[in-house]
């Protein structure tokens, strides 16, 4: 099969001919029909996250946002069959630990990451581990391209806005970063009745956010973001979604909250921060 592999960090991917994967116990093989490109892929390419123990073995086929059709089923798989159209979460959970059993598979004790701890979807075929738990069957109304957006950016944004952010209709939401996760958060928050402010450095992305449901846009390179959000909201946002792990934006997100406000940080850091950002602690305690 054809696959695009990361062979050396910060170098172009290499197109390779690799053997088609065969499903092991509990696995299925999916023919990839659509595959997303995520900022996480850039982080992996950039050599980030070694500071938290996520050091991939190279060469690596990246990619964790996919939609496709099951073409082979390994022993021990009972719920998924050849011909099923599926997507999958980017984190492959075990389905058996306490976190998985309580509905928090994102905290699985035996988690693996598609396209990071093993080969992912930048290929014609990909093997999905623990397929009965990690393959999500698609209804006929969802095409492969749409499915490729569900398993990471929409799943992450939905979790951030609803479960962690506890958004209710009428609340102000400041979304920092109008990329894949940020735009997904804008859509979800607006659909739930939130009043959404999008923050980014690029006017084109902010225009996209307005089109996706944001009522206001703030260009952080041209405006005092904290002052603008406090002015728009009359005191600060109820919820901030941190779509990028840049230190200055995390600080701005905290300072733009009203008393009792909530920050849900989704975006991870890169080489500049290496996992650590300053927090305006006195403002957090005041809240």
mmCIF file of C-alpha atoms in Angstrom:
data_model
loop_
_atom_site.group_PDB
_atom_site.id
_atom_site.type_symbol
_atom_site.label_atom_id
_atom_site.label_comp_id
_atom_site.label_asym_id
_atom_site.label_seq_id
_atom_site.Cartn_x
_atom_site.Cartn_y
_atom_site.Cartn_z
ATOM 1 C CA UNK A 1 0.000 0.000 0.000
ATOM 2 C CA UNK A 2 1.002 3.637 -0.392
ATOM 3 C CA UNK A 3 1.721 5.542 2.812
ATOM 4 C CA UNK A 4 3.194 8.926 3.753
ATOM 5 C CA UNK A 5 5.712 8.449 6.570
ATOM 6 C CA UNK A 6 7.519 10.742 8.952
ATOM 7 C CA UNK A 7 11.127 9.563 8.694
ATOM 8 C CA UNK A 8 12.920 12.548 10.212
ATOM 9 C CA UNK A 9 11.452 15.298 12.370
ATOM 10 C CA UNK A 10 10.878 18.630 10.660
ATOM 11 C CA UNK A 11 11.572 17.134 7.242
ATOM 12 C CA UNK A 12 9.079 16.440 4.424
ATOM 13 C CA UNK A 13 7.136 13.194 4.692
ATOM 14 C CA UNK A 14 8.280 10.370 2.442
ATOM 15 C CA UNK A 15 5.932 8.392 0.220
ATOM 16 C CA UNK A 16 6.566 4.663 0.680
ATOM 17 C CA UNK A 17 5.233 1.310 -0.480
ATOM 18 C CA UNK A 18 4.450 -0.741 2.627
ATOM 19 C CA UNK A 19 2.851 -4.165 3.164
ATOM 20 C CA UNK A 20 -0.887 -4.063 3.686
ATOM 21 C CA UNK A 21 -1.617 -4.459 7.415
ATOM 22 C CA UNK A 22 -3.175 -7.721 8.602
ATOM 23 C CA UNK A 23 -5.578 -7.572 11.559
ATOM 24 C CA UNK A 24 -4.352 -9.082 14.818
ATOM 25 C CA UNK A 25 -6.541 -10.303 17.656
ATOM 26 C CA UNK A 26 -9.220 -7.719 18.396
ATOM 27 C CA UNK A 27 -8.266 -5.628 15.377
ATOM 28 C CA UNK A 28 -9.808 -4.649 12.069
ATOM 29 C CA UNK A 29 -8.246 -3.128 8.971
ATOM 30 C CA UNK A 30 -9.943 -0.049 7.529
ATOM 31 C CA UNK A 31 -9.567 1.177 3.971
ATOM 32 C CA UNK A 32 -9.042 4.906 4.432
ATOM 33 C CA UNK A 33 -11.308 7.031 2.272
ATOM 34 C CA UNK A 34 -10.702 10.381 3.978
ATOM 35 C CA UNK A 35 -8.023 11.508 6.423
ATOM 36 C CA UNK A 36 -7.752 14.834 8.226
ATOM 37 C CA UNK A 37 -4.620 16.855 8.887
ATOM 38 C CA UNK A 38 -4.550 18.000 12.508
ATOM 39 C CA UNK A 39 -2.339 20.405 14.444
ATOM 40 C CA UNK A 40 -1.400 17.331 16.498
ATOM 41 C CA UNK A 41 0.286 15.969 13.370
ATOM 42 C CA UNK A 42 2.334 19.156 13.220
ATOM 43 C CA UNK A 43 3.307 18.711 16.872
ATOM 44 C CA UNK A 44 4.447 15.142 16.166
ATOM 45 C CA UNK A 45 6.350 16.302 13.070
ATOM 46 C CA UNK A 46 7.934 19.088 15.148
ATOM 47 C CA UNK A 47 9.189 16.710 17.844
ATOM 48 C CA UNK A 48 6.944 18.114 20.572
ATOM 49 C CA UNK A 49 5.731 16.365 23.717
ATOM 50 C CA UNK A 50 8.895 14.461 24.518
ATOM 51 C CA UNK A 51 8.618 16.258 27.859
ATOM 52 C CA UNK A 52 5.497 14.199 28.649
ATOM 53 C CA UNK A 53 6.897 10.926 27.349
ATOM 54 C CA UNK A 54 5.262 10.937 23.913
ATOM 55 C CA UNK A 55 8.259 10.160 21.719
ATOM 56 C CA UNK A 56 7.185 8.253 18.607
ATOM 57 C CA UNK A 57 9.360 5.618 17.034
ATOM 58 C CA UNK A 58 10.309 6.640 13.501
ATOM 59 C CA UNK A 59 9.521 6.016 10.739
ATOM 60 C CA UNK A 60 5.865 6.631 11.532
ATOM 61 C CA UNK A 61 2.671 6.862 9.505
ATOM 62 C CA UNK A 62 0.837 9.763 11.142
ATOM 63 C CA UNK A 63 -2.864 10.546 10.948
ATOM 64 C CA UNK A 64 -5.707 10.020 13.411
ATOM 65 C CA UNK A 65 -8.792 11.602 11.791
ATOM 66 C CA UNK A 66 -10.288 9.150 9.346
ATOM 67 C CA UNK A 67 -13.353 7.749 7.728
ATOM 68 C CA UNK A 68 -13.408 4.521 5.794
ATOM 69 C CA UNK A 69 -14.671 0.977 5.324
ATOM 70 C CA UNK A 70 -13.664 -2.168 7.207
ATOM 71 C CA UNK A 71 -12.031 -4.632 4.801
ATOM 72 C CA UNK A 72 -10.614 -7.273 7.175
ATOM 73 C CA UNK A 73 -11.556 -8.490 10.655
ATOM 74 C CA UNK A 74 -9.259 -10.245 13.103
ATOM 75 C CA UNK A 75 -10.132 -12.937 15.661
ATOM 76 C CA UNK A 76 -11.976 -11.804 18.759
ATOM 77 C CA UNK A 77 -13.952 -9.033 17.023
ATOM 78 C CA UNK A 78 -17.716 -9.484 17.334
ATOM 79 C CA UNK A 79 -19.406 -6.087 16.853
ATOM 80 C CA UNK A 80 -17.645 -4.909 13.681
ATOM 81 C CA UNK A 81 -17.866 -6.657 10.306
ATOM 82 C CA UNK A 82 -16.259 -6.303 6.911
ATOM 83 C CA UNK A 83 -18.157 -3.697 4.934
ATOM 84 C CA UNK A 84 -18.992 -1.519 7.935
ATOM 85 C CA UNK A 85 -18.313 2.161 7.391
ATOM 86 C CA UNK A 86 -16.548 3.536 10.452
ATOM 87 C CA UNK A 87 -14.575 6.270 12.125
ATOM 88 C CA UNK A 88 -12.550 6.047 15.323
ATOM 89 C CA UNK A 89 -11.438 8.268 18.214
ATOM 90 C CA UNK A 90 -7.824 9.414 17.987
ATOM 91 C CA UNK A 91 -7.144 7.700 21.302
ATOM 92 C CA UNK A 92 -7.559 3.934 21.212
ATOM 93 C CA UNK A 93 -8.785 2.925 24.658
ATOM 94 C CA UNK A 94 -8.875 -0.512 26.250
ATOM 95 C CA UNK A 95 -12.599 -0.531 27.101
ATOM 96 C CA UNK A 96 -11.964 -2.440 30.339
ATOM 97 C CA UNK A 97 -10.319 -0.143 32.900
ATOM 98 C CA UNK A 98 -12.232 1.919 35.438
ATOM 99 C CA UNK A 99 -12.043 5.071 33.338
ATOM 100 C CA UNK A 100 -13.399 3.343 30.235
ATOM 101 C CA UNK A 101 -16.149 1.641 32.201
ATOM 102 C CA UNK A 102 -17.234 4.988 33.671
ATOM 103 C CA UNK A 103 -17.442 6.663 30.260
ATOM 104 C CA UNK A 104 -14.103 8.480 30.473
ATOM 105 C CA UNK A 105 -12.122 6.548 27.892
ATOM 106 C CA UNK A 106 -10.029 9.662 27.223
ATOM 107 C CA UNK A 107 -8.295 8.866 30.546
ATOM 108 C CA UNK A 108 -7.808 5.151 29.791
ATOM 109 C CA UNK A 109 -5.059 3.438 31.803
ATOM 110 C CA UNK A 110 -3.878 1.496 28.729
ATOM 111 C CA UNK A 111 -4.347 4.075 26.006
ATOM 112 C CA UNK A 112 -2.603 4.182 22.655
ATOM 113 C CA UNK A 113 -2.695 6.986 20.102
ATOM 114 C CA UNK A 114 -3.401 6.313 16.448
ATOM 115 C CA UNK A 115 -0.671 7.883 14.323
ATOM 116 C CA UNK A 116 1.558 8.539 17.324
ATOM 117 C CA UNK A 117 2.283 5.351 19.258
ATOM 118 C CA UNK A 118 1.755 3.300 16.087
ATOM 119 C CA UNK A 119 0.964 3.795 12.397
ATOM 120 C CA UNK A 120 -2.126 5.794 11.527
ATOM 121 C CA UNK A 121 -4.218 6.957 8.621
ATOM 122 C CA UNK A 122 -1.821 8.648 6.199
ATOM 123 C CA UNK A 123 -2.044 5.408 4.245
ATOM 124 C CA UNK A 124 -4.367 3.358 2.086
ATOM 125 C CA UNK A 125 -5.127 0.999 4.976
ATOM 126 C CA UNK A 126 -4.867 1.242 8.769
ATOM 127 C CA UNK A 127 -5.262 -1.307 11.558
ATOM 128 C CA UNK A 128 -7.554 -0.261 14.424
ATOM 129 C CA UNK A 129 -6.885 -1.861 17.798
ATOM 130 C CA UNK A 130 -9.607 -3.080 20.161
ATOM 131 C CA UNK A 131 -12.022 -2.527 17.304
ATOM 132 C CA UNK A 132 -15.241 -3.445 19.119
ATOM 133 C CA UNK A 133 -14.663 -0.500 21.447
ATOM 134 C CA UNK A 134 -12.863 1.947 19.164
ATOM 135 C CA UNK A 135 -14.712 1.643 15.848
ATOM 136 C CA UNK A 136 -17.799 3.827 15.517
ATOM 137 C CA UNK A 137 -20.241 2.733 12.833
ATOM 138 C CA UNK A 138 -21.374 5.518 10.520
ATOM 139 C CA UNK A 139 -24.966 6.036 9.406
ATOM 140 C CA UNK A 140 -25.577 6.350 5.686
ATOM 141 C CA UNK A 141 -26.051 10.114 6.083
ATOM 142 C CA UNK A 142 -22.420 10.635 7.184
ATOM 143 C CA UNK A 143 -19.835 10.487 4.391
ATOM 144 C CA UNK A 144 -16.185 9.607 4.962
ATOM 145 C CA UNK A 145 -14.994 13.196 4.664
ATOM 146 C CA UNK A 146 -17.393 14.385 7.359
ATOM 147 C CA UNK A 147 -16.454 11.415 9.521
ATOM 148 C CA UNK A 148 -12.791 12.372 9.341
ATOM 149 C CA UNK A 149 -13.621 15.559 11.248
ATOM 150 C CA UNK A 150 -15.488 13.803 14.055
ATOM 151 C CA UNK A 151 -12.856 11.620 15.711
ATOM 152 C CA UNK A 152 -10.584 14.442 16.905
ATOM 153 C CA UNK A 153 -11.603 18.056 16.422
ATOM 154 C CA UNK A 154 -15.367 17.698 16.935
ATOM 155 C CA UNK A 155 -15.048 15.095 19.659
ATOM 156 C CA UNK A 156 -12.523 17.255 21.505
ATOM 157 C CA UNK A 157 -14.483 20.475 21.058
ATOM 158 C CA UNK A 158 -17.775 18.880 22.111
ATOM 159 C CA UNK A 159 -16.184 17.470 25.268
ATOM 160 C CA UNK A 160 -14.621 20.858 26.038
ATOM 161 C CA UNK A 161 -17.763 22.935 25.509
ATOM 162 C CA UNK A 162 -20.322 20.601 27.090
ATOM 163 C CA UNK A 163 -18.864 18.218 29.646
ATOM 164 C CA UNK A 164 -15.898 20.251 30.860
ATOM 165 C CA UNK A 165 -17.152 23.757 30.032
ATOM 166 C CA UNK A 166 -20.745 23.156 31.166
ATOM 167 C CA UNK A 167 -22.013 25.763 28.730
ATOM 168 C CA UNK A 168 -25.611 26.908 29.091
ATOM 169 C CA UNK A 169 -27.623 29.023 26.658
ATOM 170 C CA UNK A 170 -26.971 32.742 26.897
ATOM 171 C CA UNK A 171 -23.466 32.478 28.348
ATOM 172 C CA UNK A 172 -20.510 34.240 26.763
ATOM 173 C CA UNK A 173 -17.843 31.978 25.254
ATOM 174 C CA UNK A 174 -14.401 33.188 24.162
ATOM 175 C CA UNK A 175 -12.778 30.719 21.770
ATOM 176 C CA UNK A 176 -9.008 31.222 21.463
ATOM 177 C CA UNK A 177 -7.759 29.988 18.095
ATOM 178 C CA UNK A 178 -9.951 29.603 15.017
ATOM 179 C CA UNK A 179 -8.384 26.413 13.683
ATOM 180 C CA UNK A 180 -9.990 22.989 13.472
ATOM 181 C CA UNK A 181 -10.853 22.623 17.151
ATOM 182 C CA UNK A 182 -11.633 26.319 17.564
ATOM 183 C CA UNK A 183 -14.081 26.447 14.663
ATOM 184 C CA UNK A 184 -15.701 23.240 15.904
ATOM 185 C CA UNK A 185 -16.079 24.833 19.343
ATOM 186 C CA UNK A 186 -17.604 27.927 17.724
ATOM 187 C CA UNK A 187 -20.188 25.814 15.908
ATOM 188 C CA UNK A 188 -21.065 23.710 18.945
ATOM 189 C CA UNK A 189 -21.245 26.641 21.372
ATOM 190 C CA UNK A 190 -23.399 28.689 18.990
ATOM 191 C CA UNK A 191 -25.726 25.735 18.392
ATOM 192 C CA UNK A 192 -26.199 25.410 22.151
ATOM 193 C CA UNK A 193 -27.155 29.062 22.495
ATOM 194 C CA UNK A 194 -23.818 30.443 23.595
ATOM 195 C CA UNK A 195 -22.765 33.952 22.638
ATOM 196 C CA UNK A 196 -19.434 33.311 20.964
ATOM 197 C CA UNK A 197 -16.385 35.553 20.626
ATOM 198 C CA UNK A 198 -13.648 34.181 18.360
ATOM 199 C CA UNK A 199 -10.018 35.196 18.971
ATOM 200 C CA UNK A 200 -7.245 34.703 16.430
ATOM 201 C CA UNK A 201 -4.374 36.488 14.686
ATOM 202 C CA UNK A 202 -5.735 36.067 11.151
ATOM 203 C CA UNK A 203 -8.682 38.031 9.800
ATOM 204 C CA UNK A 204 -9.497 35.246 7.322
ATOM 205 C CA UNK A 205 -9.918 32.739 10.153
ATOM 206 C CA UNK A 206 -11.988 35.213 12.147
ATOM 207 C CA UNK A 207 -14.226 35.724 9.127
ATOM 208 C CA UNK A 208 -14.695 31.959 8.960
ATOM 209 C CA UNK A 209 -15.601 31.918 12.654
ATOM 210 C CA UNK A 210 -18.267 34.575 12.105
ATOM 211 C CA UNK A 211 -19.671 32.443 9.321
ATOM 212 C CA UNK A 212 -19.759 29.431 11.645
ATOM 213 C CA UNK A 213 -21.745 31.186 14.367
ATOM 214 C CA UNK A 214 -19.506 33.583 16.310
ATOM 215 C CA UNK A 215 -21.185 36.912 17.033
ATOM 216 C CA UNK A 216 -17.920 38.811 17.584
ATOM 217 C CA UNK A 217 -14.303 38.488 16.449
ATOM 218 C CA UNK A 218 -11.165 39.837 18.090
ATOM 219 C CA UNK A 219 -7.832 40.037 16.275
ATOM 220 C CA UNK A 220 -5.269 39.503 19.024
ATOM 221 C CA UNK A 221 -2.505 41.096 16.953
ATOM 222 C CA UNK A 222 -4.368 44.368 16.585
ATOM 223 C CA UNK A 223 -6.463 44.669 19.769
ATOM 224 C CA UNK A 224 -6.131 44.380 23.516
ATOM 225 C CA UNK A 225 -7.902 41.039 23.678
ATOM 226 C CA UNK A 226 -8.759 41.134 27.376
ATOM 227 C CA UNK A 227 -10.151 44.674 27.181
ATOM 228 C CA UNK A 228 -12.135 43.867 24.026
ATOM 229 C CA UNK A 229 -13.752 40.766 25.537
ATOM 230 C CA UNK A 230 -14.556 42.523 28.799
ATOM 231 C CA UNK A 231 -16.131 45.379 26.837
ATOM 232 C CA UNK A 232 -18.193 43.096 24.583
ATOM 233 C CA UNK A 233 -19.441 40.967 27.459
ATOM 234 C CA UNK A 234 -19.855 43.660 30.080
ATOM 235 C CA UNK A 235 -17.401 42.123 32.504
ATOM 236 C CA UNK A 236 -15.843 39.015 30.991
ATOM 237 C CA UNK A 237 -16.625 35.670 29.404
ATOM 238 C CA UNK A 238 -18.345 32.871 31.310
ATOM 239 C CA UNK A 239 -16.244 30.285 29.493
ATOM 240 C CA UNK A 240 -12.989 30.380 27.552
ATOM 241 C CA UNK A 241 -11.845 27.575 25.273
ATOM 242 C CA UNK A 242 -8.061 27.510 24.834
ATOM 243 C CA UNK A 243 -7.526 26.038 21.396
ATOM 244 C CA UNK A 244 -3.779 26.788 21.308
ATOM 245 C CA UNK A 245 -1.199 26.222 24.039
ATOM 246 C CA UNK A 246 0.636 29.532 23.538
ATOM 247 C CA UNK A 247 1.594 31.137 26.844
ATOM 248 C CA UNK A 248 0.325 34.626 25.992
ATOM 249 C CA UNK A 249 -3.046 33.297 24.856
ATOM 250 C CA UNK A 250 -3.495 31.153 27.962
ATOM 251 C CA UNK A 251 -2.817 34.201 30.132
ATOM 252 C CA UNK A 252 -5.231 36.280 28.060
ATOM 253 C CA UNK A 253 -7.906 33.589 28.326
ATOM 254 C CA UNK A 254 -7.706 33.607 32.126
ATOM 255 C CA UNK A 255 -7.769 37.393 32.362
ATOM 256 C CA UNK A 256 -10.742 37.653 29.985
ATOM 257 C CA UNK A 257 -13.011 35.627 32.290
ATOM 258 C CA UNK A 258 -15.608 37.161 34.577
ATOM 259 C CA UNK A 259 -15.657 36.166 38.246
ATOM 260 C CA UNK A 260 -16.547 32.498 38.473
ATOM 261 C CA UNK A 261 -15.628 31.961 34.823
ATOM 262 C CA UNK A 262 -14.100 28.748 33.499
ATOM 263 C CA UNK A 263 -11.137 28.052 31.230
ATOM 264 C CA UNK A 264 -11.034 24.735 29.395
ATOM 265 C CA UNK A 265 -7.559 24.388 27.880
ATOM 266 C CA UNK A 266 -7.522 22.090 24.859
ATOM 267 C CA UNK A 267 -4.454 23.113 22.877
ATOM 268 C CA UNK A 268 -1.141 21.619 23.963
ATOM 269 C CA UNK A 269 2.175 23.434 24.061
ATOM 270 C CA UNK A 270 5.098 23.290 21.643
ATOM 271 C CA UNK A 271 8.838 23.932 21.824
ATOM 272 C CA UNK A 272 8.511 27.478 23.164
ATOM 273 C CA UNK A 273 6.625 26.402 26.305
ATOM 274 C CA UNK A 274 7.510 22.698 26.639
ATOM 275 C CA UNK A 275 4.499 22.033 28.837
ATOM 276 C CA UNK A 276 4.672 25.057 31.138
ATOM 277 C CA UNK A 277 2.837 28.377 30.917
ATOM 278 C CA UNK A 278 2.545 31.107 33.570
ATOM 279 C CA UNK A 279 -0.857 31.502 35.188
ATOM 280 C CA UNK A 280 -2.057 34.810 36.699
ATOM 281 C CA UNK A 281 -2.763 33.016 39.960
ATOM 282 C CA UNK A 282 -4.187 35.947 41.917
ATOM 283 C CA UNK A 283 -6.887 36.408 39.299
ATOM 284 C CA UNK A 284 -7.696 32.691 39.486
ATOM 285 C CA UNK A 285 -8.029 32.907 43.279
ATOM 286 C CA UNK A 286 -10.239 36.006 42.975
ATOM 287 C CA UNK A 287 -12.567 34.032 40.758
#
